CSV table of C-alpha atoms (C1' of nucleotides) in Angstrom, one decimal:
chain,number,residue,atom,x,y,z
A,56,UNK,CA,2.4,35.5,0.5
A,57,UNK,CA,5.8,34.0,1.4
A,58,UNK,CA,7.6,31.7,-0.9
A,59,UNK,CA,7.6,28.8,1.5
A,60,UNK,CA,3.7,29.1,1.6
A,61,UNK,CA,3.4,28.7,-2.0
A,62,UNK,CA,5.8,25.7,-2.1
A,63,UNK,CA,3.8,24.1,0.4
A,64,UNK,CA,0.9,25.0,-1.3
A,65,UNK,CA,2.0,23.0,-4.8
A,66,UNK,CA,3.4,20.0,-2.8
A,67,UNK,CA,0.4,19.4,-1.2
A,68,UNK,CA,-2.1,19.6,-4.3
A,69,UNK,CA,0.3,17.8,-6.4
A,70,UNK,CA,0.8,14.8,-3.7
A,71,UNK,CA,-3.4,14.9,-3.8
A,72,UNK,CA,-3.5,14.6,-7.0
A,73,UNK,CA,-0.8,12.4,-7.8
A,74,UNK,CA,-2.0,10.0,-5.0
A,75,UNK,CA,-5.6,10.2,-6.6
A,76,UNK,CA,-5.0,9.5,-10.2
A,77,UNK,CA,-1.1,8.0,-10.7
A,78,UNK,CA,1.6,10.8,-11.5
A,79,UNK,CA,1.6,10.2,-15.0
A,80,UNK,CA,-1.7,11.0,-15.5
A,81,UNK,CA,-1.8,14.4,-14.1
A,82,UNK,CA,-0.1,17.2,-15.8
A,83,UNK,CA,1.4,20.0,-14.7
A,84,UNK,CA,-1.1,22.0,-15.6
A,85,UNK,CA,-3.6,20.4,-13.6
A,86,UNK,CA,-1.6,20.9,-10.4
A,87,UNK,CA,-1.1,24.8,-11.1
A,88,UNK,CA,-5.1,24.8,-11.8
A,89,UNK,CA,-5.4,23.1,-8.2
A,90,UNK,CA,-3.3,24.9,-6.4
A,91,UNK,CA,-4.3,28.4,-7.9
A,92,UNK,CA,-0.2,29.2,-8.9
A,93,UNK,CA,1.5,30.3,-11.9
A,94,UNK,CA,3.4,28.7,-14.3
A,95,UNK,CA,6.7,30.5,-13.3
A,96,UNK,CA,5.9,30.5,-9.9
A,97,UNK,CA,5.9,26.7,-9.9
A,98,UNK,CA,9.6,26.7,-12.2
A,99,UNK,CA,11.5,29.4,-9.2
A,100,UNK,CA,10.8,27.0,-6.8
A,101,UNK,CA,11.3,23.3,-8.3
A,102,UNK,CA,13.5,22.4,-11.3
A,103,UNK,CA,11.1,20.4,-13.1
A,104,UNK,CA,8.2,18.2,-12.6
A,105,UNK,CA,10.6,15.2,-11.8
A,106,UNK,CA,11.4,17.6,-9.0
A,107,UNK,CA,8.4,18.2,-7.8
A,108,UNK,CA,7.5,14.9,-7.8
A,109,UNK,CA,10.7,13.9,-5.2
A,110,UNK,CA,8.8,16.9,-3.2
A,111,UNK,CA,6.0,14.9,-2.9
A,112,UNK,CA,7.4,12.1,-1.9
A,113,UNK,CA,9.6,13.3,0.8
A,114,UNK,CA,6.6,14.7,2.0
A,115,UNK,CA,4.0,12.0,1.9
A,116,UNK,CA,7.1,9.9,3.8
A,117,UNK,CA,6.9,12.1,6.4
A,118,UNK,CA,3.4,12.7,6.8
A,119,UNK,CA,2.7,9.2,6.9
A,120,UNK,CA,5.3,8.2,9.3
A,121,UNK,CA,3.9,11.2,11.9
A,122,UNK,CA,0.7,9.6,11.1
A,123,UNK,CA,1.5,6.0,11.6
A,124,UNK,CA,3.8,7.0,14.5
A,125,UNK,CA,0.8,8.9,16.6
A,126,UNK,CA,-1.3,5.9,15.9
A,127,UNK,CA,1.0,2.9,17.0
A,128,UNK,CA,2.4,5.1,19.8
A,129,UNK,CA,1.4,2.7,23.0
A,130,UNK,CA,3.8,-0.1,22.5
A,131,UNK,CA,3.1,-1.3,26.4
A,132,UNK,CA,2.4,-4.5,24.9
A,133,UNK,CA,2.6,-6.6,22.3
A,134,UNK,CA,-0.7,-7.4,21.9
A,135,UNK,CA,-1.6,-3.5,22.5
A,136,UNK,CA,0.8,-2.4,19.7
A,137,UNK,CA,-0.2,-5.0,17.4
A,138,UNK,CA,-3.8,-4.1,18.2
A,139,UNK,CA,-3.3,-0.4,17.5
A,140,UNK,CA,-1.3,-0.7,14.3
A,141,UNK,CA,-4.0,-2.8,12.4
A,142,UNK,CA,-6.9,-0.9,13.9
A,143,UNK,CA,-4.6,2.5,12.1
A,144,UNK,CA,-4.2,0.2,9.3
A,145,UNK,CA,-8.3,-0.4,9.1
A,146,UNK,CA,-9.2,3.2,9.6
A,147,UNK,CA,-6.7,4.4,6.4
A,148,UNK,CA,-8.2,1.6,4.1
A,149,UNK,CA,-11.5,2.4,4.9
A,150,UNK,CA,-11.3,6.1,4.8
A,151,UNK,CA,-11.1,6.9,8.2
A,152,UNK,CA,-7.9,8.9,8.1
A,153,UNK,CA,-8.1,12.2,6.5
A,154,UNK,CA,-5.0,13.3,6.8
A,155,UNK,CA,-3.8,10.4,4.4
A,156,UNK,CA,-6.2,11.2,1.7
A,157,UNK,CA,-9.0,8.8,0.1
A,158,UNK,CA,-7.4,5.6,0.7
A,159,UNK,CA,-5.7,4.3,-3.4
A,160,UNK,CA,-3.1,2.0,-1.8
A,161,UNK,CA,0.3,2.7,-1.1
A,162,UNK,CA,1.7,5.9,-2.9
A,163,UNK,CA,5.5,4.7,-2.8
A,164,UNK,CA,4.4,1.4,-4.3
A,165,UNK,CA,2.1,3.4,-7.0
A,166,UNK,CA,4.8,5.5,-7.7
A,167,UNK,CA,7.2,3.2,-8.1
A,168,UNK,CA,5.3,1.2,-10.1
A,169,UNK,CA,5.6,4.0,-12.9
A,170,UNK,CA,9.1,4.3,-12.9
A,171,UNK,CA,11.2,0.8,-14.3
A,172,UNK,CA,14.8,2.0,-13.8
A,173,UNK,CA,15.9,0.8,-10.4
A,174,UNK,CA,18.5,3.2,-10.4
A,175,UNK,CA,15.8,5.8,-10.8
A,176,UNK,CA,15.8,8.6,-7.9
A,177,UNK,CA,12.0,8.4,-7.6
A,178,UNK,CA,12.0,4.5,-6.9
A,179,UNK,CA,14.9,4.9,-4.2
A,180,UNK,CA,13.3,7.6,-2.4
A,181,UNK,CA,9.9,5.1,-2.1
A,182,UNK,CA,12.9,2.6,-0.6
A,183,UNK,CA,13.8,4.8,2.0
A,184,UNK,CA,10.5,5.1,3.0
A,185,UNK,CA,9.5,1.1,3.5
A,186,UNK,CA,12.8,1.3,5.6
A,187,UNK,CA,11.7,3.9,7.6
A,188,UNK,CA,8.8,2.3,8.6
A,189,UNK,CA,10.8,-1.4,9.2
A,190,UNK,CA,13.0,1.0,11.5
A,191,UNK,CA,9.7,2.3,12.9
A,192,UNK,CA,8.5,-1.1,14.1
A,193,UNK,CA,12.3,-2.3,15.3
A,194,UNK,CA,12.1,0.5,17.7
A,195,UNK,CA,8.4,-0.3,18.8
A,196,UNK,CA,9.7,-3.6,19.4
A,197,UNK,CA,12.9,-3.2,20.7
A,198,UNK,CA,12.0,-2.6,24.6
A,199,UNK,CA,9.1,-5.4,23.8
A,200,UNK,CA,11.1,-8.4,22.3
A,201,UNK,CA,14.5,-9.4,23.9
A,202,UNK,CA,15.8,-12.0,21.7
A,203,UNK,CA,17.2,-10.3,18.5
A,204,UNK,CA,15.9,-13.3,16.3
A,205,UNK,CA,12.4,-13.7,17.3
A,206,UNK,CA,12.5,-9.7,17.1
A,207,UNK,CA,13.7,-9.9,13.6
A,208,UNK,CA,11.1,-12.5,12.7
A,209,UNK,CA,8.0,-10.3,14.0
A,210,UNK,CA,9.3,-7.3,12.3
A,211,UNK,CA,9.1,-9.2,9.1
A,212,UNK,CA,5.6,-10.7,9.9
A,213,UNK,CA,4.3,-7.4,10.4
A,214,UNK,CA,6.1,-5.6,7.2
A,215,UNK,CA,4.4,-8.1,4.9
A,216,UNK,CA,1.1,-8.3,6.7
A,217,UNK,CA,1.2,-4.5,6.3
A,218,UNK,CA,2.0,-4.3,2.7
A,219,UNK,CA,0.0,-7.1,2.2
A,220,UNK,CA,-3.0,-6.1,3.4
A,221,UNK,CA,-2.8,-2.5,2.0
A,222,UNK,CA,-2.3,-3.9,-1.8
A,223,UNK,CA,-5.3,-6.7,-1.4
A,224,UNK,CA,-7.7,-4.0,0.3
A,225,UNK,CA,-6.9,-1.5,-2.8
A,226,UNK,CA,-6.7,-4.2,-5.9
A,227,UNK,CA,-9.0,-6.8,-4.8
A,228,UNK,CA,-11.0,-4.3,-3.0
A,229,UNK,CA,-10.8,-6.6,0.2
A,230,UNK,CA,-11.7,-3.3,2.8
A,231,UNK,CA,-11.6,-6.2,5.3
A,232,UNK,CA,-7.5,-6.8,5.1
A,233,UNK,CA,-6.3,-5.2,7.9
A,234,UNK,CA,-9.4,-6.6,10.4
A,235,UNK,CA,-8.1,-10.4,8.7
A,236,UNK,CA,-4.3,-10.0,9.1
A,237,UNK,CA,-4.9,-8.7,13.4
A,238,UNK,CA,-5.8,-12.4,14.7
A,239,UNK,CA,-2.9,-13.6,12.4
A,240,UNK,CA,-0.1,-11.4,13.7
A,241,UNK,CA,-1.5,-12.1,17.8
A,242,UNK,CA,-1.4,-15.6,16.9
A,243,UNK,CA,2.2,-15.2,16.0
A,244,UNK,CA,2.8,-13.5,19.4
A,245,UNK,CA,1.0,-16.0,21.3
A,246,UNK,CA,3.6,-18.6,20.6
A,247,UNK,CA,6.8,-15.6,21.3
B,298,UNK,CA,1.5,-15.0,-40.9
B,299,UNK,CA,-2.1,-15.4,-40.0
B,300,UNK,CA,-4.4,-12.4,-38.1
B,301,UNK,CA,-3.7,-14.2,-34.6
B,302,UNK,CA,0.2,-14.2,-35.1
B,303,UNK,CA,0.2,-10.6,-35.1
B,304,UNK,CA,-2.4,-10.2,-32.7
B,305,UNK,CA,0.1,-11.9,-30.2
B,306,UNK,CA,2.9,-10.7,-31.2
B,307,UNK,CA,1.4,-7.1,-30.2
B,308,UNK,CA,0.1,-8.6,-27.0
B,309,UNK,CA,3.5,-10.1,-26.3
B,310,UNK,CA,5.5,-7.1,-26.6
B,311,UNK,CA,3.3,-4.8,-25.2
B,312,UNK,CA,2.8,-6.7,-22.1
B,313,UNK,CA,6.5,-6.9,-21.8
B,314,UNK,CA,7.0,-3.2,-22.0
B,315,UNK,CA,3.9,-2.2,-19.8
B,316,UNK,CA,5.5,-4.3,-17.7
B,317,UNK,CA,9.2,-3.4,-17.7
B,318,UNK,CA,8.2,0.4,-18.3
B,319,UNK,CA,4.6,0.9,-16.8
B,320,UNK,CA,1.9,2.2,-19.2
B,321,UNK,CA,1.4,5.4,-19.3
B,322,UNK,CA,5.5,5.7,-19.7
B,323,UNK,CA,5.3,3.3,-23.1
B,324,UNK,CA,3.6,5.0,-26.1
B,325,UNK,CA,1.9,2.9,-29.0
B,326,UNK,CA,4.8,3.9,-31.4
B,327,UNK,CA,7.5,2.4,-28.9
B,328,UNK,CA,4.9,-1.2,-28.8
B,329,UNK,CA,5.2,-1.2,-32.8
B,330,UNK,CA,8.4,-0.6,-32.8
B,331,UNK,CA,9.3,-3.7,-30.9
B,332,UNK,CA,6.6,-5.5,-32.1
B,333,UNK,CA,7.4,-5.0,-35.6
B,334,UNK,CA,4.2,-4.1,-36.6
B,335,UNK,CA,2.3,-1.6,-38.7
B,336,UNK,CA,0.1,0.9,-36.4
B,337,UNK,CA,-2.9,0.2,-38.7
B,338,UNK,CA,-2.6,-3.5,-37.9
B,339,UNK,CA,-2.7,-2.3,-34.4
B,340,UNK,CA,-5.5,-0.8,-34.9
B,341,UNK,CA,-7.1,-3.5,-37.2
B,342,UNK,CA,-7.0,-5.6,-34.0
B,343,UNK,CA,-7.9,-3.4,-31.3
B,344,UNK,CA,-9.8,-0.3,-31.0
B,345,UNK,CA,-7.9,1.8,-28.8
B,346,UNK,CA,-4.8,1.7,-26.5
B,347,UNK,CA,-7.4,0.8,-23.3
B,348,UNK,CA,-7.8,-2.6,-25.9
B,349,UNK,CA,-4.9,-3.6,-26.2
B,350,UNK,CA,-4.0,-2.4,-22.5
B,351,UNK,CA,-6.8,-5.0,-20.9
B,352,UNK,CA,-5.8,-7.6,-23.5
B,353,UNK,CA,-2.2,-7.7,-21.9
B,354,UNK,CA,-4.0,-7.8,-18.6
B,355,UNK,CA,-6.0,-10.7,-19.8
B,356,UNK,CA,-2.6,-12.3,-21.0
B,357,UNK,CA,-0.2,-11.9,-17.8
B,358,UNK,CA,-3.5,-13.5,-16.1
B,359,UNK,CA,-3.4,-16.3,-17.8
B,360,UNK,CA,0.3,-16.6,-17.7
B,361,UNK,CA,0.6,-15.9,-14.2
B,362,UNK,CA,-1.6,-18.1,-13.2
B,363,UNK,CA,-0.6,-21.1,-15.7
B,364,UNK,CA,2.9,-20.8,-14.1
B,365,UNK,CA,2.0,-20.5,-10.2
B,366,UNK,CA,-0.3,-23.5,-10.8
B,367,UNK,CA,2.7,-26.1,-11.9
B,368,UNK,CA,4.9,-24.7,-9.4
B,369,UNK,CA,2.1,-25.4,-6.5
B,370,UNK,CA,0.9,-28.3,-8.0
B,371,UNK,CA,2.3,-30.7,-5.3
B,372,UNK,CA,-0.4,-30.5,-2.4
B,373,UNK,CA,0.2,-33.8,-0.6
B,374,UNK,CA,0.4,-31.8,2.5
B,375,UNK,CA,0.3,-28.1,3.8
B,376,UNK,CA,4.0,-28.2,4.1
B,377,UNK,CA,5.5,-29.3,1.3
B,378,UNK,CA,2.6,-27.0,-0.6
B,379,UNK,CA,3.7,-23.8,1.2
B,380,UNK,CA,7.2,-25.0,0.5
B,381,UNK,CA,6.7,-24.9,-3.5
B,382,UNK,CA,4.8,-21.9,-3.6
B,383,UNK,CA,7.4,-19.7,-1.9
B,384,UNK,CA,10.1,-21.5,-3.5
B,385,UNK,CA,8.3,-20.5,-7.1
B,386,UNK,CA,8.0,-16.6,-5.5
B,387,UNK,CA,11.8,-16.5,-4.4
B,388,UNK,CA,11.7,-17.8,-8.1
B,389,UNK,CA,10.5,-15.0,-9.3
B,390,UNK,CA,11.8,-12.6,-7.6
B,391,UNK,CA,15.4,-13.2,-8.4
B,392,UNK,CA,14.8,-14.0,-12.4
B,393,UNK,CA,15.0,-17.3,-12.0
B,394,UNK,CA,11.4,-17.7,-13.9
B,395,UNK,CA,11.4,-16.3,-17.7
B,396,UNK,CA,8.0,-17.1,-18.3
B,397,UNK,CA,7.3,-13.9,-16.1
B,398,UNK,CA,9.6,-11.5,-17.0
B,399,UNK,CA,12.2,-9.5,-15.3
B,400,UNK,CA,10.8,-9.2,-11.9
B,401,UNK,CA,9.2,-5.7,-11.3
B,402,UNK,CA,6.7,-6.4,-9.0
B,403,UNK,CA,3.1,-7.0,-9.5
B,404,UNK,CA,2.2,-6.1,-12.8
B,405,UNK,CA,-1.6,-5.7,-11.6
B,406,UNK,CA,-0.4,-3.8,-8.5
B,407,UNK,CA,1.4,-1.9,-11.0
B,408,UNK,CA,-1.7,-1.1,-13.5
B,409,UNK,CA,-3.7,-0.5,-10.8
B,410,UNK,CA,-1.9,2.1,-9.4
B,411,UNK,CA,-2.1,4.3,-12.9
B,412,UNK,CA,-5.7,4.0,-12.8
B,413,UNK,CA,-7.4,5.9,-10.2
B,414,UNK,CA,-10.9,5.2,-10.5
B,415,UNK,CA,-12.3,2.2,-8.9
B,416,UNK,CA,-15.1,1.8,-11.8
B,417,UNK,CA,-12.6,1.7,-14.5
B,418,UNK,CA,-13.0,-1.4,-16.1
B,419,UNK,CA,-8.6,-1.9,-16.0
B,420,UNK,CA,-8.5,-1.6,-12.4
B,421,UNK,CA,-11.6,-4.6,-12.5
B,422,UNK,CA,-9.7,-6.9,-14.7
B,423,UNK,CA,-7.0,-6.3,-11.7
B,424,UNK,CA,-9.3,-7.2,-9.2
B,425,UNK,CA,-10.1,-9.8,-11.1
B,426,UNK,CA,-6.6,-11.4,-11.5
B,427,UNK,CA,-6.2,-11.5,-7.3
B,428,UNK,CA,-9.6,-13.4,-6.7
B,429,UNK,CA,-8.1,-15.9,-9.2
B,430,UNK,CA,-5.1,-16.4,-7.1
B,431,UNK,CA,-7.7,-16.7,-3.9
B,432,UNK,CA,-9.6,-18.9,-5.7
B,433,UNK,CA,-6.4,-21.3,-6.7
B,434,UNK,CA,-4.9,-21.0,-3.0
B,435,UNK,CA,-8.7,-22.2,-1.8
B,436,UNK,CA,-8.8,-24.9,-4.6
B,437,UNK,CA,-5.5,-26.9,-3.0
B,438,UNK,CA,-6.0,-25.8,0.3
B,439,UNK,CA,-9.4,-27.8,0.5
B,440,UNK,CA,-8.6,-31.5,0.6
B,441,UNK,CA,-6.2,-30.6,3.2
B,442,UNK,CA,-7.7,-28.7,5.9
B,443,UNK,CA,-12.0,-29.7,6.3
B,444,UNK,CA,-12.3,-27.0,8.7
B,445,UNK,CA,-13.5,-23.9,7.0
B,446,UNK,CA,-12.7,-21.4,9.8
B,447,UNK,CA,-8.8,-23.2,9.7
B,448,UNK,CA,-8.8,-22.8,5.9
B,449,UNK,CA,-10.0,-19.5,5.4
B,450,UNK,CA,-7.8,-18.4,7.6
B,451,UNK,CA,-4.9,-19.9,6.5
B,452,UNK,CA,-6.1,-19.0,2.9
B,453,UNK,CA,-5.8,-15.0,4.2
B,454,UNK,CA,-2.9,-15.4,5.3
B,455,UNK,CA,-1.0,-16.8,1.9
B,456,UNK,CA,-2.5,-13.8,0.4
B,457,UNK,CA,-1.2,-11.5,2.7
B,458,UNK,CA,2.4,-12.8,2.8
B,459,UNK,CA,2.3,-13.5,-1.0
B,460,UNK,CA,1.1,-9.8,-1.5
B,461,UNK,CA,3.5,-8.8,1.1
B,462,UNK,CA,6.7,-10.2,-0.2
B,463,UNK,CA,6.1,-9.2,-3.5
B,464,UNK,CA,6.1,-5.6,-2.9
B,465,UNK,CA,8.7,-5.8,-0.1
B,466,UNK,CA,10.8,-7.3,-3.1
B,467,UNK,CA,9.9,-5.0,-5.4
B,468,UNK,CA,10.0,-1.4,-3.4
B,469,UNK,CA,12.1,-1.9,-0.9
B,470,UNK,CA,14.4,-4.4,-2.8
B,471,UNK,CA,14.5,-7.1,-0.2
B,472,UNK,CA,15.0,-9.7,-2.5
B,473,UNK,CA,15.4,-12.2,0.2
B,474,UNK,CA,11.4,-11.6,1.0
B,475,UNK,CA,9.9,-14.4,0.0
B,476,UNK,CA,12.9,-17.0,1.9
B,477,UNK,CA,11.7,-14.7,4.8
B,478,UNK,CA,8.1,-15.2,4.6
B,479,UNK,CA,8.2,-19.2,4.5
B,480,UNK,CA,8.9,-20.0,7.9
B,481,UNK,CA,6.1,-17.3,9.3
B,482,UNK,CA,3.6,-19.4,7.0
B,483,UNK,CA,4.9,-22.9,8.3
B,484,UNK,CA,4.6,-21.6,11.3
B,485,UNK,CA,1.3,-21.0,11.3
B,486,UNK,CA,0.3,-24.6,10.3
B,487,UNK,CA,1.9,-26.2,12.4
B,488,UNK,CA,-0.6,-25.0,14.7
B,489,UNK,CA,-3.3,-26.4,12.6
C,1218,DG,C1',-5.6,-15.8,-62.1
C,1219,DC,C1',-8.4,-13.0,-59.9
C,1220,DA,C1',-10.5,-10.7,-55.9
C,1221,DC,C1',-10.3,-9.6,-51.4
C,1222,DA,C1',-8.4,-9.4,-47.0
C,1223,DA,C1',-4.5,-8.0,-44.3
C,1224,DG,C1',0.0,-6.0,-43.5
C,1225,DT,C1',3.5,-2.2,-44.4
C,1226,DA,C1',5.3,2.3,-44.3
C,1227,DT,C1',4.6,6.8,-43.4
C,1228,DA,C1',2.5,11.3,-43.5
C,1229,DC,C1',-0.6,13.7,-41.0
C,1230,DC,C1',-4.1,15.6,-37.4
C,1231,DG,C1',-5.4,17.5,-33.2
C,1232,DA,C1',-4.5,17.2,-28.5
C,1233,DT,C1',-1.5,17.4,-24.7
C,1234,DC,C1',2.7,17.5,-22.4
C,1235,DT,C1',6.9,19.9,-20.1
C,1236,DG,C1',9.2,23.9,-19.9
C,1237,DT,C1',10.4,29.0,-21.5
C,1238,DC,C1',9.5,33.7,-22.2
C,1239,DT,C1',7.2,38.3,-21.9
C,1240,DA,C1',4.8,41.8,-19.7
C,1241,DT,C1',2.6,43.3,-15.7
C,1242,DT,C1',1.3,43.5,-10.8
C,1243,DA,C1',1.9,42.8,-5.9
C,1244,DT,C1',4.9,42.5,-1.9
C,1245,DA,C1',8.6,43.1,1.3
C,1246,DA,C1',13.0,45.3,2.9
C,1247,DC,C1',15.5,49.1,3.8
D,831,DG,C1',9.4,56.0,-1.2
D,832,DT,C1',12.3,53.4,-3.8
D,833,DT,C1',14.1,49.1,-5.3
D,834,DA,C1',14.5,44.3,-5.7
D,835,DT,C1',12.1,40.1,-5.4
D,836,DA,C1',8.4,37.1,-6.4
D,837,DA,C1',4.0,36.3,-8.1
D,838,DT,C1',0.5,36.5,-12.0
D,839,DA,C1',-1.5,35.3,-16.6
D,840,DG,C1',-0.9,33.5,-20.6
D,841,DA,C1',1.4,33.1,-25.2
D,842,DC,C1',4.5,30.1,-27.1
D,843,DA,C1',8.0,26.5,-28.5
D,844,DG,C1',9.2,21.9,-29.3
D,845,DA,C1',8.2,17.3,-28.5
D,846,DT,C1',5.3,13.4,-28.1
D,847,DC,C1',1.0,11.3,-27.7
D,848,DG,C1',-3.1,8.4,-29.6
D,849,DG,C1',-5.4,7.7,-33.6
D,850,DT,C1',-6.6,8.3,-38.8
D,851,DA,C1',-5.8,8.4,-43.7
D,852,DT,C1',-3.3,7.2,-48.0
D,853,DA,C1',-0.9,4.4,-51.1
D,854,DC,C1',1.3,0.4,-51.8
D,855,DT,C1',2.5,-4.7,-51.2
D,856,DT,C1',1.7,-9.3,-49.7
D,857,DG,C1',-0.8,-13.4,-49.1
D,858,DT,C1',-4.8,-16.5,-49.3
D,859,DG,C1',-9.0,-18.9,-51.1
D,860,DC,C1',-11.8,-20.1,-54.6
DNA sequence: GCACAAGTATACCGATCTGTCTATTATAAC
DNA sequence: GTTATAATAGACAGATCGGTATACTTGTGC
């Protein structure tokens, strides 16, 4: 089997299992077992498990951007785009999007959460994926929303509606979030 | 010094490092250490890490909520109520509130995240923590707005932004989050 | 002043963690 | 076919973890 195949193979069952219990909580070990590799095997292709872990990351950044991207594609309106990025929202918290995993909230927030140094290159890398998402819906808005301010201001609405509703649907258990926050982001549009 | 002296004092410390750290990445030794403490005092008070764990829970709760609740005391209207409460989470975010700690983001959004089961009874005590903060924004929302629908609504909405600019803060270091989210909120009532 | 409860300091136990090393087998290139 | 590379399985090291046990000291109530 090619190198690249086993690589892909231990990023993937790591980012499974790190999504579904917290990274400190699974061992190395544990991932090997998963993903049916050896020991060295794992050490010849990342330099530790802190590197491993930045694997991870990267990739859940780009698989959920792909994801989210597909899903909020038609941007012919703003009431369509809104529609479509809630209704993606709804499907992930309620399991309905298997490529994202078991829905546990937000991975980059998780994982940041377990790491306290700013500075840390774990926390920046779950940085640079929140921006790539803001830059994700200023582009989606861009051809939709003339006036730079009122642009800005939706862009914001729909970040913290977003992260809002992902963190109340996974701690208070609120599976309703995203189906709440829809009619609050149109009735922002209404007024635009 | 009397048995609940050093009972808080563990509390205290440990809920500052959980919080500053996470859990998993702060061992018992590291708590003692900064508590002062024996380990078999530790130990006299709580059975097992997981104690002392959901007793820090217990004790941001209370704290948390003790300060939110002076800082959105004033309700004489919806404006000047939304005013104070993202006043106190701008606050927050940029240290200007010691009671809470070096900001770092939700410390149950934080737990949470290390605990992947939804039946563990951390992850409840979470839970539990939001639904008090629903249950405080419903509390002053109610002399003001006497439709249900309206308040609800409006009630959702704090949640989300709150949630929302607490984590934008936090991940993606947009400590100007919570300045941002203010006007999207006052927006909205003016409608009402 | 005595007894008992509680705290201190620290050694220790078993488990688990990350990471290394050895020895062997499979695979791919030429 | 030979050779170099990469994978395998697993022992092992060194550190750290949560938690227990021991021996001693302090403090409090009657």
């Amino acid at each position: 089997m090619k190198q690249i195949d086993k690589r892909q193979q231990l990023v993937e069952n790591a980012l499974a299992l790190f999504y579904a219990k917290g990274i400190h909580a699974v061992g190395i070990n544990e991932v090997l077992a998963q993903s049916g590799v050896a020991k060295k095997t794992l050490y010849n292709h990342f330099a530790s498990k802190e590197a491993l872990i930045q694997a991870c990351i990267i990739e859940r950044d780009q698989r959920f951007i792909t994801w989210f991207t597909q899903r909020c594609h038609d941007n012919s309106s703003l009431a369509v785009f809104v529609e479509h990025l809630f209704n993606a929202l709804d499907d992930w918290i309620n399991d309905r999007a298997i490529e994202l995993g078991e829905f546990k909230g937000c991975f980059f927030v998780n994982t940041a959460a377990e790491y306290g140094e700013h500075t840390s290159e774990i926390k920046q890398l779950c940085m640079q994926h929140k921006i790539h998402i803001k830059k994700l819906f200023e582009k989606k808005l861009q051809p939709l929303i003339k006036d730079k301010v009122q642009r800005d201001s939706l862009t914001a609405l729909l970040m913290l509606l977003k992260e809002g509703c992902i963190n109340c649907a996974h701690v208070m258990g609120d599976k309703q979030a995203a189906i709440t926050a829809k009619p609050l982001a149109t009735a922002f549009i209404d007024k635009i």
